[in-house]
PDB file of C-alpha atoms in Angstrom:
ATOM      1  CA  UNK A   1       0.000   0.000   0.000  1.00 64.00           C
ATOM      2  CA  UNK A   2       1.254   3.428  -0.978  1.00 65.00           C
ATOM      3  CA  UNK A   3       1.665   5.749   2.008  1.00 77.00           C
ATOM      4  CA  UNK A   4       3.235   8.531  -0.042  1.00 85.00           C
ATOM      5  CA  UNK A   5       1.981  11.842   1.321  1.00 91.00           C
ATOM      6  CA  UNK A   6       0.096  13.944  -1.201  1.00 94.00           C
ATOM      7  CA  UNK A   7       1.704  17.377  -1.676  1.00 93.00           C
ATOM      8  CA  UNK A   8      -0.319  20.311  -0.314  1.00 90.00           C
ATOM      9  CA  UNK A   9      -0.724  21.873  -3.765  1.00 93.00           C
ATOM     10  CA  UNK A  10      -2.190  18.661  -5.194  1.00 94.00           C
ATOM     11  CA  UNK A  11      -4.671  17.778  -2.427  1.00 94.00           C
ATOM     12  CA  UNK A  12      -7.747  19.575  -3.765  1.00 93.00           C
ATOM     13  CA  UNK A  13      -7.324  18.184  -7.270  1.00 95.00           C
ATOM     14  CA  UNK A  14      -6.738  14.631  -6.026  1.00 95.00           C
ATOM     15  CA  UNK A  15      -9.748  14.710  -3.697  1.00 96.00           C
ATOM     16  CA  UNK A  16     -11.891  16.161  -6.500  1.00 96.00           C
ATOM     17  CA  UNK A  17     -11.214  12.932  -8.449  1.00 96.00           C
ATOM     18  CA  UNK A  18     -13.152  11.014  -5.781  1.00 97.00           C
ATOM     19  CA  UNK A  19     -16.946  10.686  -5.772  1.00 96.00           C
ATOM     20  CA  UNK A  20     -18.384  12.858  -3.007  1.00 97.00           C
ATOM     21  CA  UNK A  21     -15.357  12.940  -0.723  1.00 98.00           C
ATOM     22  CA  UNK A  22     -14.420  16.279   0.853  1.00 97.00           C
ATOM     23  CA  UNK A  23     -11.140  17.584   2.238  1.00 96.00           C
ATOM     24  CA  UNK A  24     -11.551  18.633   5.877  1.00 94.00           C
ATOM     25  CA  UNK A  25      -9.030  20.287   8.192  1.00 91.00           C
ATOM     26  CA  UNK A  26      -6.405  20.009   5.418  1.00 86.00           C
ATOM     27  CA  UNK A  27      -5.457  16.448   6.433  1.00 91.00           C
ATOM     28  CA  UNK A  28      -8.642  14.374   6.318  1.00 96.00           C
ATOM     29  CA  UNK A  29     -11.052  13.250   3.631  1.00 97.00           C
ATOM     30  CA  UNK A  30     -14.632  12.663   4.706  1.00 98.00           C
ATOM     31  CA  UNK A  31     -17.764  11.176   3.170  1.00 98.00           C
ATOM     32  CA  UNK A  32     -21.289  10.455   4.411  1.00 98.00           C
ATOM     33  CA  UNK A  33     -23.163   7.396   3.158  1.00 98.00           C
ATOM     34  CA  UNK A  34     -26.958   7.083   3.481  1.00 97.00           C
ATOM     35  CA  UNK A  35     -28.706   3.697   3.787  1.00 96.00           C
ATOM     36  CA  UNK A  36     -32.285   2.456   3.507  1.00 94.00           C
ATOM     37  CA  UNK A  37     -32.175   1.076   7.039  1.00 95.00           C
ATOM     38  CA  UNK A  38     -29.965   0.896  10.108  1.00 97.00           C
ATOM     39  CA  UNK A  39     -28.844  -2.718   9.670  1.00 96.00           C
ATOM     40  CA  UNK A  40     -27.627  -2.133   6.113  1.00 96.00           C
ATOM     41  CA  UNK A  41     -25.457   0.707   7.421  1.00 97.00           C
ATOM     42  CA  UNK A  42     -24.071  -1.572  10.123  1.00 97.00           C
ATOM     43  CA  UNK A  43     -23.368  -4.284   7.523  1.00 97.00           C
ATOM     44  CA  UNK A  44     -21.436  -1.666   5.504  1.00 98.00           C
ATOM     45  CA  UNK A  45     -19.421  -0.705   8.600  1.00 98.00           C
ATOM     46  CA  UNK A  46     -18.579  -4.355   9.250  1.00 98.00           C
ATOM     47  CA  UNK A  47     -17.260  -4.757   5.697  1.00 98.00           C
ATOM     48  CA  UNK A  48     -15.239  -1.542   6.040  1.00 98.00           C
ATOM     49  CA  UNK A  49     -13.828  -2.788   9.357  1.00 98.00           C
ATOM     50  CA  UNK A  50     -12.808  -6.145   7.865  1.00 98.00           C
ATOM     51  CA  UNK A  51     -11.009  -4.472   4.957  1.00 98.00           C
ATOM     52  CA  UNK A  52      -9.360  -1.866   7.224  1.00 97.00           C
ATOM     53  CA  UNK A  53      -8.099  -4.568   9.558  1.00 97.00           C
ATOM     54  CA  UNK A  54      -6.779  -6.587   6.611  1.00 97.00           C
ATOM     55  CA  UNK A  55      -4.675  -3.677   5.352  1.00 96.00           C
ATOM     56  CA  UNK A  56      -4.023  -2.194   8.834  1.00 95.00           C
ATOM     57  CA  UNK A  57      -5.318   1.250   7.884  1.00 95.00           C
ATOM     58  CA  UNK A  58      -8.363   2.232   9.920  1.00 96.00           C
ATOM     59  CA  UNK A  59     -10.821   5.070   9.242  1.00 97.00           C
ATOM     60  CA  UNK A  60     -12.783   7.055  11.779  1.00 98.00           C
ATOM     61  CA  UNK A  61     -16.333   5.683  11.586  1.00 98.00           C
ATOM     62  CA  UNK A  62     -19.495   7.320  12.852  1.00 98.00           C
ATOM     63  CA  UNK A  63     -22.912   5.637  12.690  1.00 98.00           C
ATOM     64  CA  UNK A  64     -25.918   7.945  13.019  1.00 97.00           C
ATOM     65  CA  UNK A  65     -28.997   5.757  12.467  1.00 96.00           C
ATOM     66  CA  UNK A  66     -29.108   5.362   8.644  1.00 96.00           C
ATOM     67  CA  UNK A  67     -26.061   7.576   7.992  1.00 97.00           C
ATOM     68  CA  UNK A  68     -22.444   6.402   8.162  1.00 98.00           C
ATOM     69  CA  UNK A  69     -19.584   8.902   8.024  1.00 98.00           C
ATOM     70  CA  UNK A  70     -16.024   7.833   7.186  1.00 98.00           C
ATOM     71  CA  UNK A  71     -12.986  10.023   7.795  1.00 98.00           C
ATOM     72  CA  UNK A  72      -9.521   9.085   6.523  1.00 98.00           C
ATOM     73  CA  UNK A  73      -5.962  10.264   7.086  1.00 96.00           C
ATOM     74  CA  UNK A  74      -2.529   8.673   7.557  1.00 95.00           C
ATOM     75  CA  UNK A  75      -1.079   9.478  10.967  1.00 89.00           C
ATOM     76  CA  UNK A  76       2.360   8.058  10.182  1.00 87.00           C
ATOM     77  CA  UNK A  77       2.698  10.300   7.138  1.00 88.00           C
ATOM     78  CA  UNK A  78       1.225  13.323   8.895  1.00 87.00           C
ATOM     79  CA  UNK A  79      -1.625  13.821   6.456  1.00 91.00           C
ATOM     80  CA  UNK A  80      -3.380  12.556   3.367  1.00 95.00           C
ATOM     81  CA  UNK A  81      -1.693   9.788   1.341  1.00 95.00           C
ATOM     82  CA  UNK A  82      -2.282   7.700  -1.751  1.00 94.00           C
ATOM     83  CA  UNK A  83      -3.425   4.914   0.588  1.00 96.00           C
ATOM     84  CA  UNK A  84      -6.267   7.120   1.842  1.00 97.00           C
ATOM     85  CA  UNK A  85      -7.410   7.745  -1.730  1.00 96.00           C
ATOM     86  CA  UNK A  86      -7.240   4.014  -2.514  1.00 96.00           C
ATOM     87  CA  UNK A  87      -9.323   3.264   0.574  1.00 97.00           C
ATOM     88  CA  UNK A  88     -11.893   5.906  -0.382  1.00 98.00           C
ATOM     89  CA  UNK A  89     -12.362   4.239  -3.771  1.00 98.00           C
ATOM     90  CA  UNK A  90     -12.620   0.803  -2.110  1.00 98.00           C
ATOM     91  CA  UNK A  91     -15.223   2.048   0.383  1.00 98.00           C
ATOM     92  CA  UNK A  92     -17.272   3.532  -2.461  1.00 98.00           C
ATOM     93  CA  UNK A  93     -17.120   0.157  -4.200  1.00 97.00           C
ATOM     94  CA  UNK A  94     -18.302  -1.626  -1.050  1.00 98.00           C
ATOM     95  CA  UNK A  95     -21.156   0.870  -0.743  1.00 97.00           C
ATOM     96  CA  UNK A  96     -22.262   0.275  -4.337  1.00 96.00           C
ATOM     97  CA  UNK A  97     -22.207  -3.500  -3.810  1.00 95.00           C
ATOM     98  CA  UNK A  98     -24.447  -3.205  -0.729  1.00 93.00           C
ATOM     99  CA  UNK A  99     -26.853  -0.718  -2.282  1.00 80.00           C
ATOM    100  CA  UNK A 100     -27.447  -2.977  -5.313  1.00 69.00           C
ATOM    101  CA  UNK A 101     -28.753  -5.829  -3.131  1.00 63.00           C
TER     102      UNK A 101
END
């Protein structure tokens, strides 16, 4: 996994390539996912947790009834990295797979 820190001048452009993710506090990317019901959101969180544990890169996760918020950064690199962007794309893919069921 690529933990190369993204240069400050490239952050906005790189985050703009992602679907619905926003740069917050200059070192995090954040996205909110909405679900039809609470248990589907929890199932999504469980899949995110399994993947995060597998790659040893864990997001901040907040569950608010049918809304799940993910927040990513790389503490070791001191900010946003390529790994965070890869994870964002993976989490979007997991979301799409759940929403199609």
